[in-house]
Amino acid sequence: MYSKEFEESLKAVEAAREANIASEKVRMTADEKDALLAAYHPDYKKSEFSTLMFGPNKGEQVPHELCDMLSAKSRIKASDVDLGKIDYDVDVLIIGGGGAGSAAAIEAANTGAKVMIVTKLRIGDANTMMAEGGIQAADKPNDSPAIHFVDAYGGGHFAAKRDLLAKLVCDAPGAIKWLNDLGVEFDKAPDGTMITTHGGGTSRKRMHAAKDYSGAEIMRTLRDEVLNRGIPVVDFTSAIELILDENGRAAGAVLMNMETEELLVARAKTVIIATGGAGRMHYQGFPTSNHYGATADGLVLAYRVGAKLLYADTLQYHPTGAAYPQQIFGALVTEKVRSLGAKLVNRDGEVFMHPLETRDVAAAGIIRECSDRGKGVDTGSGKAVWLDTPMIEAIGGEGTIERRIPAMMRMFAAYGIDIRKEPILVYPTLHYQNGGIDINVDGQTPNVENLYVAGEAVGGIHGRNRLMGNSLLDIIVFGRSAGKNAGEHSKDVTVGRLTLDHIAAFDAAREAAGVVTDKVSPMLLPDYRHKR
């Protein structure tokens, strides 16, 4: 089944395992990390970025694929839509049915507002569902939000908006309690104390988890709460253009039925974008751990009406995506595997870096090992390194893997690989959109009144790199905040005359900049059909 080189590498890993468990790789210095990132991380490859020629972020660099979508034509003309025919009339319109959108809907409903979620797939079809490792919160005696802040601020290269990050870490313990009270089944000791572990870049054990189904368990609970409250959810319907009123304030969205392509008008006093990430854009040709609908739609909608983006040039490539077998290429191998004791090992059986460096550093280290150092394992479709999972049971005892990371065990078992006995092959996978739409601490965009944003579509919370467990945290903290603030604010809003004048204005700006394109956006769904 395996090549001779493959089998020899596997034997080298097994032979070195006992010594590798006993050894401890020293963490890199700040200078070593900076040099590694500059040489190997995809965000630093200047050839993979384009300059935006018009719009709120004119002159800034973004990935080629995102530049195409931000500069593209709208899917509609203003004349295609009868704004006098209102199909949905609500106080708070939430675009996106993942964790952030659901948390926002619950809190907006608590204000007494009339709320509606619109989502292009189904509620819960989101990156939240794909998250595995856990959610951070400094709620143990030896920890504090201040320490959490320092870890996350440094991990994000000191680029986070300080007020957003401060809110994230200070509201974290309350977010865990809120989820626990809703019914999320976190891992707990027999006495009821929550079990916490380390993540990459953390100085304390503050990762709360539900085995390695953390995101699915959180999404299950939020979805049930939304549906049990009777909050309307319009499935399989995309927002393809925001609607402004005559005063330039967000006032709803043009919706498109994904099956019939019928256009519908939703009028709202406030709008919350919670559309998630961009993995299905496959920047630089990378595989992705993201769900099928992660195509940066919210960034496009907001940019077209004048909202500014922040750090749209930075993405997170999770260091451990499955590299073998081909059927699960790019699927997430949670960081929790490393926090439980598995180490990264090259072709020769050598541990080449500390297993819990920050994600960008770990990804760059793996890329270096597989390229310049020539110490990657040939999988038949590329190079990869080993993640020595049998170390977990050697350290924690028999049964640790099935007890703590059952999803990982079952994912590989489906292809005949027992991760309790065999190491697995990994390579970075496109995982998270670090950048996004700029917001104030109340969740509202500074440039477009009544437009709020929550979740992965936000830029600035994490800076230029995100630590494990802070994404499930931000969808709760900022989802709840956006919902509450949008709901309360809607009580004082009177919507003016609806317009789509911004479409023509955007077309004029494109023409004036000399940009010629035949592309339309938002993308909505990736196209994997083979093209001749």
XYZ file of C-alpha atoms in Angstrom:
532
model
C 0.000 0.000 0.000
C 2.824 2.416 0.907
C 6.015 3.266 -0.961
C 9.382 2.086 0.416
C 10.275 5.689 1.375
C 6.941 6.064 3.167
C 7.435 2.846 5.153
C 11.011 3.764 6.098
C 9.832 7.137 7.388
C 7.071 5.503 9.413
C 9.619 3.136 10.999
C 11.880 6.104 11.846
C 9.016 7.837 13.664
C 8.167 4.699 15.632
C 11.809 4.073 16.538
C 12.293 7.626 17.822
C 8.984 7.894 19.686
C 10.182 7.087 23.182
C 13.079 9.540 22.948
C 10.877 12.192 21.365
C 8.358 11.956 24.206
C 11.115 12.534 26.736
C 12.698 15.458 24.876
C 11.322 18.995 24.997
C 11.831 21.283 22.006
C 12.602 24.853 23.059
C 10.208 27.543 21.835
C 11.542 29.927 19.195
C 12.688 33.430 20.047
C 10.724 36.391 18.695
C 13.425 37.061 16.076
C 13.415 33.424 14.951
C 9.640 33.501 14.578
C 9.719 36.709 12.542
C 12.358 35.310 10.188
C 10.440 32.055 9.740
C 7.168 33.826 8.979
C 8.766 36.229 6.502
C 10.347 33.358 4.591
C 7.590 30.744 4.580
C 4.144 31.951 5.664
C 1.674 32.446 2.758
C 0.677 35.925 4.006
C 4.211 37.128 3.198
C 4.233 36.014 -0.464
C 3.885 39.388 -2.184
C 3.217 37.808 -5.563
C -0.080 36.393 -4.243
C -1.648 39.801 -3.525
C -3.288 42.520 -5.622
C -3.852 46.223 -4.940
C -7.432 47.428 -4.553
C -7.897 50.201 -7.104
C -11.078 51.752 -5.689
C -13.448 51.566 -2.750
C -12.946 52.204 0.977
C -9.618 50.307 1.056
C -8.188 51.758 -2.139
C -4.422 51.228 -2.351
C -4.323 48.291 0.074
C -3.169 44.758 -0.706
C -5.510 41.755 -0.528
C -5.316 38.206 -1.957
C -5.915 38.052 -5.720
C -9.109 36.048 -5.274
C -10.591 38.487 -2.773
C -9.582 41.480 -4.893
C -11.549 39.994 -7.799
C -14.678 39.657 -5.638
C -14.385 43.092 -4.033
C -13.915 44.711 -7.461
C -16.592 42.673 -9.258
C -19.988 43.719 -10.541
C -23.156 43.248 -8.542
C -25.357 40.276 -9.358
C -28.198 42.726 -9.979
C -29.039 46.190 -11.240
C -31.179 48.497 -9.157
C -33.907 48.228 -11.787
C -34.152 44.452 -11.191
C -35.683 45.013 -7.758
C -39.015 46.577 -6.762
C -38.138 48.218 -3.454
C -41.781 49.179 -2.985
C -42.713 45.518 -2.535
C -41.529 44.494 0.917
C -41.396 40.720 1.447
C -39.984 40.806 4.974
C -40.209 43.732 7.408
C -38.224 43.347 10.640
C -36.369 45.309 13.282
C -33.144 43.272 13.065
C -32.096 41.359 9.957
C -29.276 38.863 10.572
C -27.386 37.618 7.533
C -25.818 34.265 8.409
C -26.985 31.267 10.398
C -23.823 30.142 12.185
C -22.782 30.658 15.780
C -22.453 34.445 15.623
C -25.754 34.910 13.804
C -27.586 32.589 16.190
C -26.129 34.227 19.308
C -27.063 37.620 17.870
C -30.620 36.475 17.152
C -31.124 35.222 20.711
C -29.929 38.464 22.300
C -31.739 40.701 19.801
C -34.963 38.825 20.555
C -34.333 39.422 24.260
C -34.636 43.182 23.620
C -38.135 42.674 22.258
C -37.081 43.326 18.664
C -38.628 41.523 15.706
C -35.739 39.404 14.432
C -35.104 37.277 11.347
C -32.156 35.153 10.218
C -31.474 34.620 6.525
C -28.882 32.029 5.542
C -27.811 30.670 2.160
C -27.649 27.072 3.401
C -29.309 25.888 6.607
C -29.003 27.265 10.107
C -25.880 25.648 11.522
C -24.179 25.081 8.154
C -21.223 27.189 9.206
C -17.603 27.135 10.324
C -18.870 27.034 13.907
C -20.004 23.480 13.242
C -16.524 22.579 11.974
C -14.626 23.908 15.022
C -13.253 21.151 17.188
C -10.676 22.107 19.809
C -12.435 24.398 22.256
C -13.203 27.888 23.497
C -10.915 30.039 25.651
C -11.910 31.812 28.861
C -9.843 32.880 31.853
C -12.138 31.577 34.573
C -9.694 29.568 36.725
C -7.985 30.860 39.920
C -4.485 30.985 38.341
C -5.658 32.947 35.310
C -7.193 36.317 34.475
C -8.563 38.281 31.505
C -5.378 40.381 31.668
C -3.192 37.314 31.103
C -5.559 36.139 28.358
C -5.207 39.593 26.754
C -1.394 39.432 26.804
C -1.375 35.964 25.205
C -3.808 36.962 22.451
C -2.271 40.388 21.815
C 1.205 38.931 21.382
C -0.124 35.994 19.362
C -1.777 38.476 16.992
C 1.520 40.346 16.479
C 0.304 43.281 18.618
C -2.062 44.335 15.838
C -5.464 43.709 17.455
C -7.751 46.653 18.189
C -7.203 46.873 21.914
C -10.781 47.763 22.821
C -12.139 44.797 20.847
C -9.639 42.371 22.349
C -10.293 43.727 25.849
C -14.001 43.088 25.384
C -13.286 39.576 24.091
C -11.244 38.502 27.117
C -13.294 40.342 29.766
C -16.593 38.924 28.505
C -15.168 35.403 28.077
C -16.080 33.937 31.496
C -19.635 35.224 31.091
C -19.809 33.667 27.623
C -18.886 30.246 29.038
C -21.516 30.576 31.764
C -24.128 31.650 29.203
C -23.394 28.618 27.024
C -23.333 26.283 30.008
C -26.689 27.619 31.194
C -28.135 27.101 27.701
C -27.087 23.453 27.869
C -23.693 23.094 26.197
C -22.163 19.900 27.572
C -18.611 20.956 28.347
C -16.051 18.412 29.567
C -16.171 18.366 33.370
C -14.494 16.544 36.220
C -16.666 14.405 38.531
C -17.049 17.356 40.914
C -18.442 19.543 38.099
C -15.274 21.591 37.543
C -14.666 22.317 33.877
C -11.646 20.561 32.395
C -9.297 22.969 30.620
C -6.183 22.449 28.494
C -3.456 24.481 26.800
C -3.611 25.749 23.220
C -0.888 27.134 21.001
C 0.401 30.429 22.394
C -1.463 30.173 25.717
C 0.328 30.563 29.039
C -2.512 29.020 31.037
C -4.864 26.071 30.619
C -8.022 27.934 29.640
C -9.367 25.853 26.723
C -12.879 24.603 27.527
C -14.103 21.822 25.259
C -16.796 19.279 24.554
C -14.407 16.472 23.587
C -13.397 17.454 20.035
C -16.948 18.272 18.992
C -16.852 21.698 20.667
C -18.178 23.748 17.761
C -20.852 21.200 16.880
C -22.019 21.068 20.489
C -22.182 24.867 20.739
C -23.983 25.126 17.400
C -26.443 22.403 18.383
C -27.344 24.310 21.515
C -27.653 27.709 19.800
C -29.686 26.309 16.916
C -32.109 24.626 19.304
C -32.485 27.868 21.253
C -33.226 29.885 18.095
C -35.779 27.378 16.836
C -37.395 26.845 20.243
C -37.893 30.587 20.580
C -39.650 30.666 17.212
C -37.200 33.130 15.679
C -37.852 33.038 11.903
C -35.076 31.473 9.820
C -35.158 31.751 6.026
C -32.969 28.908 4.745
C -31.362 28.480 1.311
C -31.647 32.199 0.669
C -28.698 34.526 0.128
C -28.286 38.214 0.754
C -26.816 39.429 -2.537
C -26.913 43.196 -1.921
C -27.433 45.434 1.085
C -30.128 48.098 0.910
C -29.493 51.609 2.227
C -32.053 54.284 2.977
C -31.932 57.804 1.557
C -29.709 58.847 4.479
C -27.061 56.225 3.673
C -27.949 53.974 6.604
C -28.242 50.173 6.368
C -31.914 49.378 5.903
C -32.177 45.766 4.757
C -31.020 43.482 1.979
C -31.948 42.064 -1.396
C -32.349 38.322 -0.950
C -32.143 35.598 -3.579
C -33.743 32.178 -3.301
C -30.858 29.791 -4.012
C -33.061 27.360 -5.955
C -35.419 29.587 -7.958
C -33.237 32.763 -8.001
C -36.345 34.777 -7.074
C -35.424 38.194 -5.658
C -36.962 39.301 -2.374
C -36.763 42.507 -0.349
C -36.105 42.490 3.391
C -36.488 45.858 5.106
C -34.880 46.280 8.525
C -34.045 48.989 11.032
C -30.663 47.398 11.715
C -28.659 44.743 9.865
C -26.110 42.297 11.279
C -23.592 40.638 8.951
C -22.576 37.246 10.348
C -21.537 35.511 7.139
C -18.371 33.823 8.393
C -15.131 33.125 6.585
C -13.522 32.661 3.193
C -11.882 29.223 3.052
C -13.766 28.200 -0.075
C -11.976 30.959 -1.949
C -8.954 28.600 -1.767
C -6.399 31.398 -1.561
C -3.080 30.393 -3.144
C -4.585 27.024 -4.052
C -4.655 25.783 -0.448
C -7.152 23.153 0.684
C -9.547 24.278 3.393
C -11.141 23.100 6.605
C -14.120 25.426 6.008
C -17.735 24.587 5.280
C -19.093 24.770 1.732
C -20.509 28.290 1.948
C -17.437 30.138 3.296
C -16.892 32.549 0.393
C -16.364 35.992 2.011
C -19.836 37.225 0.999
C -20.220 39.587 3.954
C -17.000 41.409 3.109
C -18.241 42.014 -0.434
C -21.671 43.263 0.664
C -20.221 45.637 3.239
C -17.425 46.927 0.991
C -19.880 47.830 -1.749
C -21.855 50.129 0.567
C -18.756 51.858 1.925
C -17.707 49.833 4.979
C -13.958 49.606 5.473
C -12.059 46.334 5.838
C -9.254 45.747 8.313
C -6.340 43.311 7.830
C -7.962 41.710 4.783
C -4.455 40.678 3.718
C -4.038 38.144 6.508
C -5.423 34.610 6.688
C -4.863 31.771 9.093
C -3.479 28.557 7.667
C -4.087 25.944 10.341
C -0.835 24.015 10.648
C -2.455 20.592 10.865
C -4.813 19.829 8.040
C -5.115 16.182 7.064
C -2.690 15.437 4.220
C -3.479 11.743 3.841
C -5.610 10.008 2.708
C -6.674 12.140 -0.243
C -10.382 11.815 0.610
C -9.979 14.062 3.663
C -7.249 16.326 2.272
C -7.465 19.665 4.126
C -9.831 18.465 6.860
C -9.033 19.938 10.255
C -6.875 17.997 12.691
C -7.627 19.934 15.852
C -4.860 21.642 17.811
C -6.157 19.695 20.790
C -4.267 16.688 19.387
C -1.033 18.566 20.089
C -2.210 19.955 23.423
C -2.744 16.334 24.538
C 0.862 15.433 23.714
C 1.299 14.609 20.017
C 4.384 16.220 18.440
C 5.267 17.260 14.895
C 7.876 14.944 13.426
C 9.653 15.081 10.065
C 10.493 12.321 7.592
C 13.570 11.285 9.574
C 11.741 10.931 12.889
C 12.978 14.269 14.266
C 10.790 16.636 16.320
C 11.504 19.896 14.507
C 9.582 22.457 16.580
C 7.657 22.935 19.815
C 4.169 21.471 19.257
C 2.328 24.502 20.651
C 3.863 27.447 18.852
C 1.239 29.896 17.559
C -0.585 28.693 14.466
C 1.128 30.952 11.963
C 4.575 29.959 13.244
C 3.704 26.238 13.271
C 2.304 26.435 9.724
C 5.408 28.225 8.463
C 7.614 25.647 10.199
C 5.854 22.759 8.480
C 6.091 24.471 5.094
C 9.835 25.017 5.642
C 10.336 21.367 6.603
C 8.545 20.213 3.436
C 10.271 22.675 1.075
C 13.785 24.005 1.730
C 14.772 21.381 4.278
C 13.490 18.526 2.104
C 12.268 16.607 5.152
C 8.630 16.172 4.192
C 6.983 12.807 3.567
C 5.745 12.142 0.031
C 2.015 11.353 0.286
C 1.550 10.801 -3.433
C -0.105 14.186 -3.840
C 2.397 16.421 -2.064
C 4.638 16.642 0.974
C 3.598 16.467 4.633
C 4.960 15.863 8.140
C 3.931 13.390 10.801
C 1.791 14.216 13.809
C 2.722 11.424 16.198
C -0.669 10.672 17.775
C 0.382 7.436 19.598
C 2.331 9.739 21.927
C -1.013 10.785 23.445
C -1.767 7.332 24.836
C 1.867 6.817 25.862
C 1.588 9.988 27.975
C -2.034 9.994 29.104
C -2.750 6.279 29.207
C -4.847 3.890 27.152
C -8.244 5.301 26.227
C -7.182 8.969 26.234
C -7.741 9.422 22.497
C -11.207 7.888 22.467
C -12.165 9.862 25.563
C -10.745 13.257 24.566
C -10.660 13.350 20.731
C -13.172 10.765 19.472
C -13.989 12.707 16.289
C -10.357 12.535 15.196
C -10.188 8.813 15.927
C -13.341 8.136 13.907
C -12.400 10.376 10.974
C -9.175 8.445 10.352
C -10.643 5.055 11.299
C -13.012 5.404 8.340
C -9.918 5.027 6.138
C -8.279 2.204 8.066
C -5.936 4.372 10.169
C -5.930 3.816 13.932
C -4.439 7.031 15.347
C -3.920 5.306 18.690
C -1.278 3.124 17.035
C -0.223 5.026 13.900
C 0.901 8.641 13.380
C -0.951 10.765 10.841
C 0.245 13.056 8.049
C -0.540 16.775 8.150
C 0.057 19.966 6.170
C -1.344 23.519 6.586
C -4.925 24.106 5.474
C -6.756 27.404 4.916
C -8.704 27.798 8.115
C -9.638 31.313 9.235
C -10.133 34.841 7.934
C -8.109 36.965 10.376
C -9.177 40.183 8.671
C -12.669 41.418 7.939
C -14.999 44.364 8.373
C -13.930 47.132 10.737
C -16.261 47.653 13.725
C -16.534 49.734 16.870
C -16.680 48.056 20.263
C -20.506 48.021 20.040
C -20.275 45.949 16.831
C -21.335 48.720 14.442
C -19.297 49.727 11.383
C -17.906 53.282 11.675
C -18.707 54.111 8.041
C -22.242 52.750 7.649
C -24.786 53.522 10.333
C -27.076 50.701 11.519
C -24.776 48.041 10.018
C -23.375 45.626 12.604
C -20.959 42.732 12.139
C -20.170 39.666 14.265
C -18.038 36.543 14.034
C -15.415 35.683 11.452
C -16.538 38.521 9.160
C -15.061 41.013 11.678
C -11.512 42.308 11.378
C -9.356 43.567 14.229
C -10.342 41.345 17.160
C -7.387 38.988 16.787
C -4.894 41.179 14.962
C -2.846 39.334 12.345
C -3.075 35.855 13.846
C -5.644 34.150 16.045
C -5.020 31.807 18.947
C -6.898 28.536 19.197
C -10.222 28.844 20.994
C -10.644 32.578 20.464
C -12.902 32.165 17.424
C -15.611 30.175 19.190
C -15.243 32.820 21.878
C -15.607 35.818 19.569
C -18.747 34.488 17.886
C -20.390 34.352 21.311
C -19.029 37.595 22.776
C -19.521 39.738 19.665
C -22.571 37.851 18.419
C -24.364 38.521 21.706
C -23.139 42.118 21.769
C -24.193 42.882 18.187
C -27.608 41.327 18.781
C -28.232 43.262 21.971
C -26.989 46.574 20.574
C -28.771 46.225 17.237
C -31.986 45.258 18.975
C -31.886 48.178 21.404
C -30.833 50.641 18.698
C -33.649 49.546 16.375
C -36.156 51.053 18.815
C -34.921 54.523 17.861
C -34.642 54.003 14.102
C -37.065 55.244 11.483
C -36.197 53.789 8.097
C -36.145 56.272 5.230
C -36.782 55.665 1.537
C -35.030 52.495 0.375
C -32.389 52.778 -2.345
C -29.881 50.706 -4.278
C -28.091 53.786 -5.623
C -24.787 52.485 -4.318
C -24.667 49.847 -7.079
C -24.397 52.462 -9.814
C -21.986 54.518 -7.712
C -19.745 51.478 -7.278
C -19.872 50.782 -11.019
C -18.841 54.373 -11.697
C -15.927 54.118 -9.248
C -14.763 50.928 -10.949
C -14.898 52.537 -14.377
C -13.077 55.634 -13.151
C -10.318 53.421 -11.744
C -9.934 51.679 -15.089
C -10.791 48.252 -13.683
C -12.296 45.910 -16.272
C -13.927 42.704 -15.064
C -16.504 40.149 -16.137
C -16.838 38.720 -12.616
C -19.886 39.148 -10.386
C -20.068 38.897 -6.615
C -20.746 37.773 -3.959
C -19.541 34.307 -5.006
C -22.154 32.512 -2.835
C -20.828 28.988 -3.508
C -17.573 27.588 -4.909
C -17.575 25.973 -8.345
C -15.734 22.653 -8.391
C -16.818 21.564 -11.851
C -13.989 20.550 -14.155
C -13.465 23.109 -16.885
C -12.186 22.172 -20.344
